[in-house]
PDB file of C-alpha atoms in Angstrom:
ATOM      1  CA  UNK A 178     -50.493  39.821  54.506  1.00  0.00           C
ATOM      2  CA  UNK A 179     -52.105  43.043  53.225  1.00  0.00           C
ATOM      3  CA  UNK A 180     -53.153  43.640  49.637  1.00  0.00           C
ATOM      4  CA  UNK A 181     -50.921  46.700  49.396  1.00  0.00           C
ATOM      5  CA  UNK A 182     -48.256  46.612  46.778  1.00  0.00           C
ATOM      6  CA  UNK A 183     -45.330  48.744  45.768  1.00  0.00           C
ATOM      7  CA  UNK A 184     -45.753  50.391  42.396  1.00  0.00           C
ATOM      8  CA  UNK A 185     -43.272  52.509  40.410  1.00  0.00           C
ATOM      9  CA  UNK A 186     -44.161  56.086  39.795  1.00  0.00           C
ATOM     10  CA  UNK A 187     -43.401  55.623  36.172  1.00  0.00           C
ATOM     11  CA  UNK A 188     -41.730  57.934  33.672  1.00  0.00           C
ATOM     12  CA  UNK A 189     -43.627  60.966  35.067  1.00  0.00           C
ATOM     13  CA  UNK A 190     -41.198  60.817  37.955  1.00  0.00           C
ATOM     14  CA  UNK A 191     -38.501  58.361  37.085  1.00  0.00           C
ATOM     15  CA  UNK A 192     -35.907  58.264  34.399  1.00  0.00           C
ATOM     16  CA  UNK A 193     -33.271  55.828  33.203  1.00  0.00           C
ATOM     17  CA  UNK A 194     -30.831  57.554  35.589  1.00  0.00           C
ATOM     18  CA  UNK A 195     -30.831  57.401  39.386  1.00  0.00           C
ATOM     19  CA  UNK A 196     -33.613  58.983  41.439  1.00  0.00           C
ATOM     20  CA  UNK A 197     -33.578  58.854  45.291  1.00  0.00           C
ATOM     21  CA  UNK A 198     -34.271  60.692  48.537  1.00  0.00           C
ATOM     22  CA  UNK A 199     -37.965  61.576  47.890  1.00  0.00           C
ATOM     23  CA  UNK A 200     -39.608  63.967  50.264  1.00  0.00           C
ATOM     24  CA  UNK A 201     -43.252  65.181  50.317  1.00  0.00           C
ATOM     25  CA  UNK A 202     -45.117  68.061  51.846  1.00  0.00           C
ATOM     26  CA  UNK A 203     -47.578  67.281  54.684  1.00  0.00           C
ATOM     27  CA  UNK A 204     -50.541  68.070  52.326  1.00  0.00           C
ATOM     28  CA  UNK A 205     -49.215  65.460  49.794  1.00  0.00           C
ATOM     29  CA  UNK A 206     -49.140  67.988  46.912  1.00  0.00           C
ATOM     30  CA  UNK A 207     -45.481  68.610  46.355  1.00  0.00           C
ATOM     31  CA  UNK A 208     -42.751  66.013  45.900  1.00  0.00           C
ATOM     32  CA  UNK A 209     -39.046  66.831  45.737  1.00  0.00           C
ATOM     33  CA  UNK A 210     -36.312  64.243  45.064  1.00  0.00           C
ATOM     34  CA  UNK A 211     -32.717  63.961  43.895  1.00  0.00           C
ATOM     35  CA  UNK A 212     -31.856  62.969  40.373  1.00  0.00           C
ATOM     36  CA  UNK A 213     -28.755  62.386  38.328  1.00  0.00           C
ATOM     37  CA  UNK A 214     -30.424  62.710  34.905  1.00  0.00           C
ATOM     38  CA  UNK A 215     -28.729  65.610  33.181  1.00  0.00           C
ATOM     39  CA  UNK A 216     -26.471  68.651  33.432  1.00  0.00           C
ATOM     40  CA  UNK A 217     -22.739  68.481  33.926  1.00  0.00           C
ATOM     41  CA  UNK A 218     -20.682  65.334  34.283  1.00  0.00           C
ATOM     42  CA  UNK A 219     -18.788  64.733  37.632  1.00  0.00           C
ATOM     43  CA  UNK A 220     -15.453  64.267  35.956  1.00  0.00           C
ATOM     44  CA  UNK A 221     -13.487  64.313  39.193  1.00  0.00           C
ATOM     45  CA  UNK A 222     -15.733  61.666  40.720  1.00  0.00           C
ATOM     46  CA  UNK A 223     -17.808  58.853  39.229  1.00  0.00           C
ATOM     47  CA  UNK A 224     -18.433  60.357  35.715  1.00  0.00           C
ATOM     48  CA  UNK A 225     -22.195  60.405  36.194  1.00  0.00           C
ATOM     49  CA  UNK A 226     -24.251  63.556  36.102  1.00  0.00           C
ATOM     50  CA  UNK A 227     -24.120  65.789  39.142  1.00  0.00           C
ATOM     51  CA  UNK A 228     -27.037  65.536  41.516  1.00  0.00           C
ATOM     52  CA  UNK A 229     -29.832  68.094  41.139  1.00  0.00           C
ATOM     53  CA  UNK A 230     -33.139  68.505  42.964  1.00  0.00           C
ATOM     54  CA  UNK A 231     -36.313  67.897  40.925  1.00  0.00           C
ATOM     55  CA  UNK A 232     -39.963  68.297  41.816  1.00  0.00           C
ATOM     56  CA  UNK A 233     -43.462  67.183  40.908  1.00  0.00           C
ATOM     57  CA  UNK A 234     -46.835  68.543  41.864  1.00  0.00           C
ATOM     58  CA  UNK A 235     -49.969  66.560  42.213  1.00  0.00           C
ATOM     59  CA  UNK A 236     -52.779  67.695  39.948  1.00  0.00           C
ATOM     60  CA  UNK A 237     -55.741  68.621  42.118  1.00  0.00           C
ATOM     61  CA  UNK A 238     -58.396  67.586  39.637  1.00  0.00           C
ATOM     62  CA  UNK A 239     -57.003  64.233  38.578  1.00  0.00           C
ATOM     63  CA  UNK A 240     -54.873  63.361  41.633  1.00  0.00           C
ATOM     64  CA  UNK A 241     -52.067  62.391  39.195  1.00  0.00           C
ATOM     65  CA  UNK A 242     -48.419  63.580  39.509  1.00  0.00           C
ATOM     66  CA  UNK A 243     -47.217  65.993  36.805  1.00  0.00           C
ATOM     67  CA  UNK A 244     -44.019  65.599  34.891  1.00  0.00           C
ATOM     68  CA  UNK A 245     -41.029  66.106  37.054  1.00  0.00           C
ATOM     69  CA  UNK A 246     -38.710  69.175  36.399  1.00  0.00           C
ATOM     70  CA  UNK A 247     -35.553  70.608  38.032  1.00  0.00           C
ATOM     71  CA  UNK A 248     -36.287  73.196  40.713  1.00  0.00           C
ATOM     72  CA  UNK A 249     -36.066  76.656  39.366  1.00  0.00           C
ATOM     73  CA  UNK A 250     -34.038  79.481  41.021  1.00  0.00           C
ATOM     74  CA  UNK A 251     -30.665  79.205  42.615  1.00  0.00           C
ATOM     75  CA  UNK A 252     -30.770  76.027  44.706  1.00  0.00           C
ATOM     76  CA  UNK A 253     -29.343  73.817  41.951  1.00  0.00           C
ATOM     77  CA  UNK A 254     -25.772  74.553  41.179  1.00  0.00           C
ATOM     78  CA  UNK A 255     -23.128  73.130  38.864  1.00  0.00           C
ATOM     79  CA  UNK A 256     -22.078  70.548  41.417  1.00  0.00           C
ATOM     80  CA  UNK A 257     -23.871  68.096  43.787  1.00  0.00           C
ATOM     81  CA  UNK A 258     -27.221  69.363  45.333  1.00  0.00           C
ATOM     82  CA  UNK A 259     -29.317  66.728  46.994  1.00  0.00           C
ATOM     83  CA  UNK A 260     -32.590  66.596  48.970  1.00  0.00           C
ATOM     84  CA  UNK A 261     -32.390  65.833  52.697  1.00  0.00           C
ATOM     85  CA  UNK A 262     -36.068  66.694  53.315  1.00  0.00           C
ATOM     86  CA  UNK A 263     -38.661  69.291  52.552  1.00  0.00           C
ATOM     87  CA  UNK A 264     -40.362  71.413  55.258  1.00  0.00           C
ATOM     88  CA  UNK A 265     -43.942  70.041  55.832  1.00  0.00           C
ATOM     89  CA  UNK A 266     -45.454  73.320  54.654  1.00  0.00           C
ATOM     90  CA  UNK A 267     -43.268  73.490  51.457  1.00  0.00           C
ATOM     91  CA  UNK A 268     -41.650  76.742  52.567  1.00  0.00           C
ATOM     92  CA  UNK A 269     -38.122  75.444  52.317  1.00  0.00           C
ATOM     93  CA  UNK A 270     -35.911  72.479  51.486  1.00  0.00           C
ATOM     94  CA  UNK A 271     -33.013  71.060  53.515  1.00  0.00           C
ATOM     95  CA  UNK A 272     -30.167  70.412  51.122  1.00  0.00           C
ATOM     96  CA  UNK A 273     -26.949  68.423  51.132  1.00  0.00           C
ATOM     97  CA  UNK A 274     -24.189  69.862  49.009  1.00  0.00           C
ATOM     98  CA  UNK A 275     -20.847  68.401  47.912  1.00  0.00           C
ATOM     99  CA  UNK A 276     -18.793  70.771  45.847  1.00  0.00           C
ATOM    100  CA  UNK A 277     -15.297  70.185  47.177  1.00  0.00           C
ATOM    101  CA  UNK A 278     -15.737  72.882  49.875  1.00  0.00           C
ATOM    102  CA  UNK A 279     -18.944  71.716  51.465  1.00  0.00           C
ATOM    103  CA  UNK A 280     -19.583  68.159  52.629  1.00  0.00           C
ATOM    104  CA  UNK A 281     -21.201  66.974  55.843  1.00  0.00           C
ATOM    105  CA  UNK A 282     -23.245  70.099  56.647  1.00  0.00           C
ATOM    106  CA  UNK A 283     -26.962  70.804  56.453  1.00  0.00           C
ATOM    107  CA  UNK A 284     -28.115  73.642  54.088  1.00  0.00           C
ATOM    108  CA  UNK A 285     -31.487  75.280  53.657  1.00  0.00           C
ATOM    109  CA  UNK A 286     -33.224  76.781  50.626  1.00  0.00           C
ATOM    110  CA  UNK A 287     -36.285  78.990  51.013  1.00  0.00           C
ATOM    111  CA  UNK A 288     -39.115  79.019  48.629  1.00  0.00           C
ATOM    112  CA  UNK A 289     -39.963  82.361  46.865  1.00  0.00           C
ATOM    113  CA  UNK A 290     -43.792  82.239  46.615  1.00  0.00           C
ATOM    114  CA  UNK A 291     -44.016  85.299  44.384  1.00  0.00           C
ATOM    115  CA  UNK A 292     -42.329  83.614  41.372  1.00  0.00           C
ATOM    116  CA  UNK A 293     -42.310  79.973  42.564  1.00  0.00           C
ATOM    117  CA  UNK A 294     -38.402  79.720  42.624  1.00  0.00           C
ATOM    118  CA  UNK A 295     -35.893  78.658  45.211  1.00  0.00           C
ATOM    119  CA  UNK A 296     -33.272  80.729  46.849  1.00  0.00           C
ATOM    120  CA  UNK A 297     -29.651  79.722  47.081  1.00  0.00           C
ATOM    121  CA  UNK A 298     -29.152  77.095  49.703  1.00  0.00           C
ATOM    122  CA  UNK A 299     -27.224  78.545  52.708  1.00  0.00           C
ATOM    123  CA  UNK A 300     -25.450  76.555  55.453  1.00  0.00           C
ATOM    124  CA  UNK A 301     -27.324  76.306  58.747  1.00  0.00           C
ATOM    125  CA  UNK A 302     -25.170  77.663  61.550  1.00  0.00           C
ATOM    126  CA  UNK A 303     -24.317  76.231  64.944  1.00  0.00           C
ATOM    127  CA  UNK A 304     -25.610  74.506  67.016  1.00  0.00           C
ATOM    128  CA  UNK A 305     -27.118  72.347  64.281  1.00  0.00           C
ATOM    129  CA  UNK A 306     -23.926  72.057  62.195  1.00  0.00           C
ATOM    130  CA  UNK A 307     -20.767  71.278  63.897  1.00  0.00           C
ATOM    131  CA  UNK A 308     -17.185  70.446  62.798  1.00  0.00           C
ATOM    132  CA  UNK A 309     -18.457  66.789  62.563  1.00  0.00           C
ATOM    133  CA  UNK A 310     -20.621  65.228  59.892  1.00  0.00           C
ATOM    134  CA  UNK A 311     -24.331  66.089  59.745  1.00  0.00           C
ATOM    135  CA  UNK A 312     -26.307  64.658  56.859  1.00  0.00           C
ATOM    136  CA  UNK A 313     -30.005  64.031  57.573  1.00  0.00           C
ATOM    137  CA  UNK A 314     -32.758  66.307  58.953  1.00  0.00           C
ATOM    138  CA  UNK A 315     -36.513  66.377  59.393  1.00  0.00           C
ATOM    139  CA  UNK A 316     -38.819  69.120  60.750  1.00  0.00           C
ATOM    140  CA  UNK A 317     -42.149  68.864  62.546  1.00  0.00           C
ATOM    141  CA  UNK A 318     -45.255  70.335  60.893  1.00  0.00           C
ATOM    142  CA  UNK A 319     -45.250  73.307  63.209  1.00  0.00           C
ATOM    143  CA  UNK A 320     -41.645  74.224  62.165  1.00  0.00           C
ATOM    144  CA  UNK A 321     -40.523  74.368  65.794  1.00  0.00           C
ATOM    145  CA  UNK A 322     -38.607  71.104  66.123  1.00  0.00           C
ATOM    146  CA  UNK A 323     -35.823  69.579  64.090  1.00  0.00           C
ATOM    147  CA  UNK A 324     -34.551  66.086  64.273  1.00  0.00           C
ATOM    148  CA  UNK A 325     -31.171  65.368  62.692  1.00  0.00           C
ATOM    149  CA  UNK A 326     -28.262  63.067  62.361  1.00  0.00           C
ATOM    150  CA  UNK A 327     -24.839  64.046  63.675  1.00  0.00           C
ATOM    151  CA  UNK A 328     -21.566  62.312  64.355  1.00  0.00           C
ATOM    152  CA  UNK A 329     -20.487  64.714  67.011  1.00  0.00           C
ATOM    153  CA  UNK A 330     -18.215  63.328  69.683  1.00  0.00           C
ATOM    154  CA  UNK A 331     -20.761  63.146  72.633  1.00  0.00           C
ATOM    155  CA  UNK A 332     -22.927  60.556  70.793  1.00  0.00           C
ATOM    156  CA  UNK A 333     -23.325  56.869  71.608  1.00  0.00           C
ATOM    157  CA  UNK A 334     -21.838  55.525  68.352  1.00  0.00           C
ATOM    158  CA  UNK A 335     -21.253  56.833  64.811  1.00  0.00           C
ATOM    159  CA  UNK A 336     -24.321  58.804  63.640  1.00  0.00           C
ATOM    160  CA  UNK A 337     -26.912  59.514  66.379  1.00  0.00           C
ATOM    161  CA  UNK A 338     -30.351  61.234  66.274  1.00  0.00           C
ATOM    162  CA  UNK A 339     -30.447  64.597  67.916  1.00  0.00           C
ATOM    163  CA  UNK A 340     -33.301  67.103  68.483  1.00  0.00           C
ATOM    164  CA  UNK A 341     -33.350  70.875  68.749  1.00  0.00           C
ATOM    165  CA  UNK A 342     -36.146  73.407  69.414  1.00  0.00           C
ATOM    166  CA  UNK A 343     -36.729  76.708  67.706  1.00  0.00           C
ATOM    167  CA  UNK A 344     -36.403  79.655  70.084  1.00  0.00           C
ATOM    168  CA  UNK A 345     -36.996  83.038  68.310  1.00  0.00           C
ATOM    169  CA  UNK A 346     -34.609  83.090  65.361  1.00  0.00           C
ATOM    170  CA  UNK A 347     -32.203  80.496  66.799  1.00  0.00           C
ATOM    171  CA  UNK A 348     -32.136  76.803  67.798  1.00  0.00           C
ATOM    172  CA  UNK A 349     -31.557  75.370  71.217  1.00  0.00           C
ATOM    173  CA  UNK A 350     -28.489  73.261  72.099  1.00  0.00           C
ATOM    174  CA  UNK A 351     -29.160  69.809  70.324  1.00  0.00           C
ATOM    175  CA  UNK A 352     -30.135  66.982  72.663  1.00  0.00           C
ATOM    176  CA  UNK A 353     -29.203  63.350  71.963  1.00  0.00           C
ATOM    177  CA  UNK A 354     -32.274  61.215  71.957  1.00  0.00           C
ATOM    178  CA  UNK A 355     -30.537  58.687  74.134  1.00  0.00           C
ATOM    179  CA  UNK A 356     -30.171  54.854  74.154  1.00  0.00           C
ATOM    180  CA  UNK A 357     -33.818  54.058  73.369  1.00  0.00           C
ATOM    181  CA  UNK A 358     -33.113  55.396  69.900  1.00  0.00           C
ATOM    182  CA  UNK A 359     -29.373  55.536  69.412  1.00  0.00           C
ATOM    183  CA  UNK A 360     -26.901  52.657  69.606  1.00  0.00           C
ATOM    184  CA  UNK A 361     -23.145  52.171  69.622  1.00  0.00           C
ATOM    185  CA  UNK A 362     -23.397  51.653  65.832  1.00  0.00           C
ATOM    186  CA  UNK A 363     -24.922  53.990  63.238  1.00  0.00           C
ATOM    187  CA  UNK A 364     -28.370  55.606  62.947  1.00  0.00           C
ATOM    188  CA  UNK A 365     -29.276  57.405  59.709  1.00  0.00           C
ATOM    189  CA  UNK A 366     -32.140  58.904  57.600  1.00  0.00           C
ATOM    190  CA  UNK A 367     -34.292  60.381  60.261  1.00  0.00           C
ATOM    191  CA  UNK A 368     -37.892  61.342  59.446  1.00  0.00           C
ATOM    192  CA  UNK A 369     -40.519  62.751  61.912  1.00  0.00           C
ATOM    193  CA  UNK A 370     -44.065  62.224  60.874  1.00  0.00           C
ATOM    194  CA  UNK A 371     -46.124  65.416  60.565  1.00  0.00           C
ATOM    195  CA  UNK A 372     -48.073  64.395  63.663  1.00  0.00           C
ATOM    196  CA  UNK A 373     -44.823  64.950  65.635  1.00  0.00           C
ATOM    197  CA  UNK A 374     -45.285  61.637  67.464  1.00  0.00           C
ATOM    198  CA  UNK A 375     -43.815  58.940  65.110  1.00  0.00           C
ATOM    199  CA  UNK A 376     -40.121  58.923  64.260  1.00  0.00           C
ATOM    200  CA  UNK A 377     -38.648  56.793  61.519  1.00  0.00           C
ATOM    201  CA  UNK A 378     -34.883  56.175  61.074  1.00  0.00           C
ATOM    202  CA  UNK A 379     -32.427  53.506  59.817  1.00  0.00           C
ATOM    203  CA  UNK A 380     -30.064  51.723  62.110  1.00  0.00           C
ATOM    204  CA  UNK A 381     -27.441  48.992  61.902  1.00  0.00           C
ATOM    205  CA  UNK A 382     -27.270  48.777  65.694  1.00  0.00           C
ATOM    206  CA  UNK A 383     -30.785  47.635  66.540  1.00  0.00           C
ATOM    207  CA  UNK A 384     -31.764  44.000  65.763  1.00  0.00           C
ATOM    208  CA  UNK A 385     -33.207  43.630  62.270  1.00  0.00           C
ATOM    209  CA  UNK A 386     -33.284  41.773  59.034  1.00  0.00           C
ATOM    210  CA  UNK A 387     -29.783  42.556  57.740  1.00  0.00           C
ATOM    211  CA  UNK A 388     -27.519  45.650  57.739  1.00  0.00           C
ATOM    212  CA  UNK A 389     -29.419  48.952  57.913  1.00  0.00           C
ATOM    213  CA  UNK A 390     -33.119  48.493  58.824  1.00  0.00           C
TER     214      UNK A 390
END
């Protein structure tokens, strides 16, 4: 058993409300996450605050994380805006939205370097999004490959892991990663390591300790 332990990030990052779906840039300096700590109440849902995307930067001198704040710009709206993942170079964030009109699609918000704000998240087109549910995505460090979860009909089970390659300004037809990765059950929460060689995901179809491992 190693001596490594899990530690809370403390009040710099966390609040008394819910925080989840953290994602960090490849250089380890920018953390984004979803929080339900303030803003408007979801009166048509669970009567909690709507989700917003927050961030924290690592101080170069001390190595400590700075106080978390909501992302500035147009990415956060009056309804649910949640992190799927951040591009490894910090140039954009993949966003999940749920506003009554959008649910089950992948959106993308670009970073405006000039004033350090974030543009409105726009829906990624086909062939990534389909008429079925898509809700998790991760990009390789070179920005040329996307791994994502989809429940499209040609899969092995419920959610499956797919991969697509960047060709010019568009993406290739997604390829199912096959039975080595996907099962007849559900795969979720895909993450490709910046080295492009190590894939993490959750599954309730592979043998494990309990439900989703």
